[in-house]
mmCIF file with all atom_site columns, C-alpha atoms in Angstrom:
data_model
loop_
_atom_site.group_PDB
_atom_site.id
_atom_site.type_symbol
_atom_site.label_atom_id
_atom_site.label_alt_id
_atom_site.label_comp_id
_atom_site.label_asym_id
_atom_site.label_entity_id
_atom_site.label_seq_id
_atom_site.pdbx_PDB_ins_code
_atom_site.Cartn_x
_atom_site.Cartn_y
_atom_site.Cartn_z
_atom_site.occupancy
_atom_site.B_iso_or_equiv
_atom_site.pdbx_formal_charge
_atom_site.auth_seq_id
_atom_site.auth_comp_id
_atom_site.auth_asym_id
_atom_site.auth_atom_id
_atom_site.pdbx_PDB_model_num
ATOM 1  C CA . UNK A 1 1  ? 117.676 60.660 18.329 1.00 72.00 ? 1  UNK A CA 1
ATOM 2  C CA . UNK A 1 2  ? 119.555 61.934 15.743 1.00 88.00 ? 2  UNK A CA 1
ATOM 3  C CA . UNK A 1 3  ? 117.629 64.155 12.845 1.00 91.00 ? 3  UNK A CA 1
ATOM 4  C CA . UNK A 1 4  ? 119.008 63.569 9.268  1.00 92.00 ? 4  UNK A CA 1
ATOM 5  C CA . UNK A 1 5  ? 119.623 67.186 8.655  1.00 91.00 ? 5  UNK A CA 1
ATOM 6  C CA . UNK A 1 6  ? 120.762 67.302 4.743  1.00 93.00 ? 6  UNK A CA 1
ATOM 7  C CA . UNK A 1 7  ? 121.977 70.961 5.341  1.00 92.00 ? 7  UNK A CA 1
ATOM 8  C CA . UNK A 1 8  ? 119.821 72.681 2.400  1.00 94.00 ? 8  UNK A CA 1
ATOM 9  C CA . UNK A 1 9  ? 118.928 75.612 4.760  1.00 94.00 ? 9  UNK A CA 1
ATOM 10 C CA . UNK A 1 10 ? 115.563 75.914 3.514  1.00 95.00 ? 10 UNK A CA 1
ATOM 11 C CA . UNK A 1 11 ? 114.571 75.724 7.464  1.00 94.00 ? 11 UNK A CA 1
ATOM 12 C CA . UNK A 1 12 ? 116.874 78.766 8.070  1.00 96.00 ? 12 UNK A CA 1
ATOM 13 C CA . UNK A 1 13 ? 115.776 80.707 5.578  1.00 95.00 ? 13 UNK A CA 1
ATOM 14 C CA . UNK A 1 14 ? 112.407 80.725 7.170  1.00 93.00 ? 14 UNK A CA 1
ATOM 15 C CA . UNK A 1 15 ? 112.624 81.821 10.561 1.00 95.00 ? 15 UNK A CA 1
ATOM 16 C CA . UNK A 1 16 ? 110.119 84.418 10.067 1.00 93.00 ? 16 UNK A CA 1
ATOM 17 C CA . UNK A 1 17 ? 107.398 81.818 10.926 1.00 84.00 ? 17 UNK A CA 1
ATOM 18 C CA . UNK A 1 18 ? 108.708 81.108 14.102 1.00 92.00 ? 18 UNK A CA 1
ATOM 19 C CA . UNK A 1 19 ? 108.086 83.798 16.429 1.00 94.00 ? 19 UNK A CA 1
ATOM 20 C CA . UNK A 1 20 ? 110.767 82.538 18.801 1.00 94.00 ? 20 UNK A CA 1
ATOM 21 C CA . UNK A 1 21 ? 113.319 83.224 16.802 1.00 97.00 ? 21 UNK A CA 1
ATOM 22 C CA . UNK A 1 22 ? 112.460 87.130 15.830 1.00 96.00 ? 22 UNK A CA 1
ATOM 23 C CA . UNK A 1 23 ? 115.784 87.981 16.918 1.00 97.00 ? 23 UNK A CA 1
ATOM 24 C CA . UNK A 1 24 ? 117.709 86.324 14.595 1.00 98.00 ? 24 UNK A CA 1
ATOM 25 C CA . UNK A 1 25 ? 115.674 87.425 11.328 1.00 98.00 ? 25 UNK A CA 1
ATOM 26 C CA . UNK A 1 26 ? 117.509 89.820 8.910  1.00 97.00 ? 26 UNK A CA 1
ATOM 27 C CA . UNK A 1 27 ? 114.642 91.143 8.095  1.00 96.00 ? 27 UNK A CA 1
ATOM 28 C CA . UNK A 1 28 ? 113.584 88.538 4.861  1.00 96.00 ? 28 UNK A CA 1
ATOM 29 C CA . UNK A 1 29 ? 113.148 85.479 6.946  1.00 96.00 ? 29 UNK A CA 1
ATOM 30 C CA . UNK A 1 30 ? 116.520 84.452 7.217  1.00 97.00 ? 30 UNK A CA 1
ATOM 31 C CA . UNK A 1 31 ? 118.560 83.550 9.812  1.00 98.00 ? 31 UNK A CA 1
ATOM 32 C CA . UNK A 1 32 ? 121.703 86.144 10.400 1.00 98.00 ? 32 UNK A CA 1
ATOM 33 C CA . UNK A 1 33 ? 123.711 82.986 11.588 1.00 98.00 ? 33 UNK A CA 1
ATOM 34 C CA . UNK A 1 34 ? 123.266 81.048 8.395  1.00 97.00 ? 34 UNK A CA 1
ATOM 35 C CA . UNK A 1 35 ? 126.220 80.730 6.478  1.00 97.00 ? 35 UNK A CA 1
ATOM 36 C CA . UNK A 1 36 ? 126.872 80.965 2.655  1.00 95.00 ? 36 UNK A CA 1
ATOM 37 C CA . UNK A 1 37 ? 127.442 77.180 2.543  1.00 95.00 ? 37 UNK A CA 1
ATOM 38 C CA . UNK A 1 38 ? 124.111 76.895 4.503  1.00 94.00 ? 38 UNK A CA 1
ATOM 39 C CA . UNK A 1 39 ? 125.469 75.858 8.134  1.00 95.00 ? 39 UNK A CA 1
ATOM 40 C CA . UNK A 1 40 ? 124.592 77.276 11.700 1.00 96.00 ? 40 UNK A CA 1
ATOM 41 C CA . UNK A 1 41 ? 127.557 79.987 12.846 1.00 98.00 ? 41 UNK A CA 1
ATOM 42 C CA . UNK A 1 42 ? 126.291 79.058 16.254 1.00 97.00 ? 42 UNK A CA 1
ATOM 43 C CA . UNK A 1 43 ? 125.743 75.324 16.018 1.00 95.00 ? 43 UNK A CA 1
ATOM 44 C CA . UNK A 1 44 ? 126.975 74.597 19.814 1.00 95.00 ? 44 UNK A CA 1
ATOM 45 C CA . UNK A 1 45 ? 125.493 77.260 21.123 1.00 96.00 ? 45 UNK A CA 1
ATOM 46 C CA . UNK A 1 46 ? 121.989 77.408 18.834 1.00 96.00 ? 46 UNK A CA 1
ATOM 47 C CA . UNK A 1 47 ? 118.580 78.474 20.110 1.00 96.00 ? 47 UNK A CA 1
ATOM 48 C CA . UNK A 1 48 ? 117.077 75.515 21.516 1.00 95.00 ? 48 UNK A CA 1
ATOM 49 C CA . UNK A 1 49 ? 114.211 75.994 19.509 1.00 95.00 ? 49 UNK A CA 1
ATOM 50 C CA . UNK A 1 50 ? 116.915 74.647 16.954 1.00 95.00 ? 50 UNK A CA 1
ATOM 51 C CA . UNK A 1 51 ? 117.893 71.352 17.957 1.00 95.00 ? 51 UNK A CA 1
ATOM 52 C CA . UNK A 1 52 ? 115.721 69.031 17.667 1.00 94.00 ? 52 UNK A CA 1
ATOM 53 C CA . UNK A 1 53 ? 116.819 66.692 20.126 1.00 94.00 ? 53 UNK A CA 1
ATOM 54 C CA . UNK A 1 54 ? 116.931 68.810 22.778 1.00 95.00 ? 54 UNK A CA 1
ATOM 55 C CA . UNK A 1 55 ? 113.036 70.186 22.059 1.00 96.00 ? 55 UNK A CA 1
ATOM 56 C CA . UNK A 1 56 ? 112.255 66.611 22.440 1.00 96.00 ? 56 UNK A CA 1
ATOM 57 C CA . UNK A 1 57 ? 113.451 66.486 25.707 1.00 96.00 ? 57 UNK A CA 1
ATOM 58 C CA . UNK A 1 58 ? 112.409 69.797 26.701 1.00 96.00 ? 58 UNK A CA 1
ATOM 59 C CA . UNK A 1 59 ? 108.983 69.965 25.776 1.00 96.00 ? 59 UNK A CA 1
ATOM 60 C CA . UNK A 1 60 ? 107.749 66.918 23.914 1.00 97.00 ? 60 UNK A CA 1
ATOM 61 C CA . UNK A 1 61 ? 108.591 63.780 25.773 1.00 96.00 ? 61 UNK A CA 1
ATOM 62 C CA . UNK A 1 62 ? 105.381 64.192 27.617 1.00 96.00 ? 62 UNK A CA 1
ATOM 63 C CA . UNK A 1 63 ? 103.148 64.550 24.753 1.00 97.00 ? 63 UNK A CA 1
ATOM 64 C CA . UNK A 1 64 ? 104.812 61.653 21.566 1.00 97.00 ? 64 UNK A CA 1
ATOM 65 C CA . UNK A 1 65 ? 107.941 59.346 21.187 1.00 96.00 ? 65 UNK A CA 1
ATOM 66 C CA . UNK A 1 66 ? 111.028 60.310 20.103 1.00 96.00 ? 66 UNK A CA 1
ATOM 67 C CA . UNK A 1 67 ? 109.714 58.189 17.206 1.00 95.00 ? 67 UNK A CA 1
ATOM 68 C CA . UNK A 1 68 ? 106.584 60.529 16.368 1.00 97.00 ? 68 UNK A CA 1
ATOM 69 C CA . UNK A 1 69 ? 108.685 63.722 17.240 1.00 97.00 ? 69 UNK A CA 1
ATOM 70 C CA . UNK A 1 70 ? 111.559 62.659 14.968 1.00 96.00 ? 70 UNK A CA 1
ATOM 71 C CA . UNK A 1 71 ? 108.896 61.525 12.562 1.00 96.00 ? 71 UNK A CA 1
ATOM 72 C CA . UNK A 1 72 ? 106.960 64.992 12.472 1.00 96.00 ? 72 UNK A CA 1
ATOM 73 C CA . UNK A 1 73 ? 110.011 66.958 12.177 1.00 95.00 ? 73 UNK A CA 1
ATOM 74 C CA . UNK A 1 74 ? 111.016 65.338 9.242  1.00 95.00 ? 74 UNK A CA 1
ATOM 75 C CA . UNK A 1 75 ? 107.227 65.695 7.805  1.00 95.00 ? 75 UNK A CA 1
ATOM 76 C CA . UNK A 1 76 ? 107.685 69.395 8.473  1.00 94.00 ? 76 UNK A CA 1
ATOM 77 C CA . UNK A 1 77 ? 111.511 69.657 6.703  1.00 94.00 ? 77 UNK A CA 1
ATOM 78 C CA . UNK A 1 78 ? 109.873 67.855 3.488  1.00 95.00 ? 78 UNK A CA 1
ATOM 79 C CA . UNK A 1 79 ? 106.683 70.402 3.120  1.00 94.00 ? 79 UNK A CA 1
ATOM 80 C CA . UNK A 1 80 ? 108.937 73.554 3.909  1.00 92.00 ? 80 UNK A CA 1
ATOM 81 C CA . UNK A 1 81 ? 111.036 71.740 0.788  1.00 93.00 ? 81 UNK A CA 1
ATOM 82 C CA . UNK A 1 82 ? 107.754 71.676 -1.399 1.00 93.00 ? 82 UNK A CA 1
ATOM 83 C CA . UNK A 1 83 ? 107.216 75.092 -0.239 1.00 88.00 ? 83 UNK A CA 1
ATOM 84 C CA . UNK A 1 84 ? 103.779 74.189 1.476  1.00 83.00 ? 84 UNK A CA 1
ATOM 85 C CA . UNK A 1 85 ? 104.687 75.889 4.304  1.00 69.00 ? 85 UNK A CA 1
#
């Protein structure tokens, strides 16, 4: 399962909705490993809460496909893009 990430950032410049992920907030929402040209510092080593593939396999295998996970993550990139989050 591979998620078609276009890099715009838009999810890392919203971590303040994710409680999970308080500790990497500057304080505005954004992710202190975000980079100028919008890429993860820490890719390899990422929160989990991060990759998408391995949430799937941690947590939601048991509830969806990889089809519907994949499917809702990309539902969720599109509305935090229409900033309906």
């Amino acid at each position: 399962m591979i998620f078609p990430c276009d890099k715009c950032g838009l999810c890392c410049k919203n971590i303040d909705l994710i409680p999970q992920l308080k500790e990497f907030d500057t304080g505005n929402g954004r992710c202190k490993n975000l980079t100028e040209d919008n890429l993860c510092a820490i890719y390899d080593k990422r929160p989990e809460i991060c990759n998408v593939s391995k949430m799937y396999k941690l947590v939601y295998r048991e509830y969806m496909s990889q089809e519907e996970f994949l499917s809702l993550n990309i539902e969720a990139c599109e509305k935090i893009k229409r900033g309906v989050v």
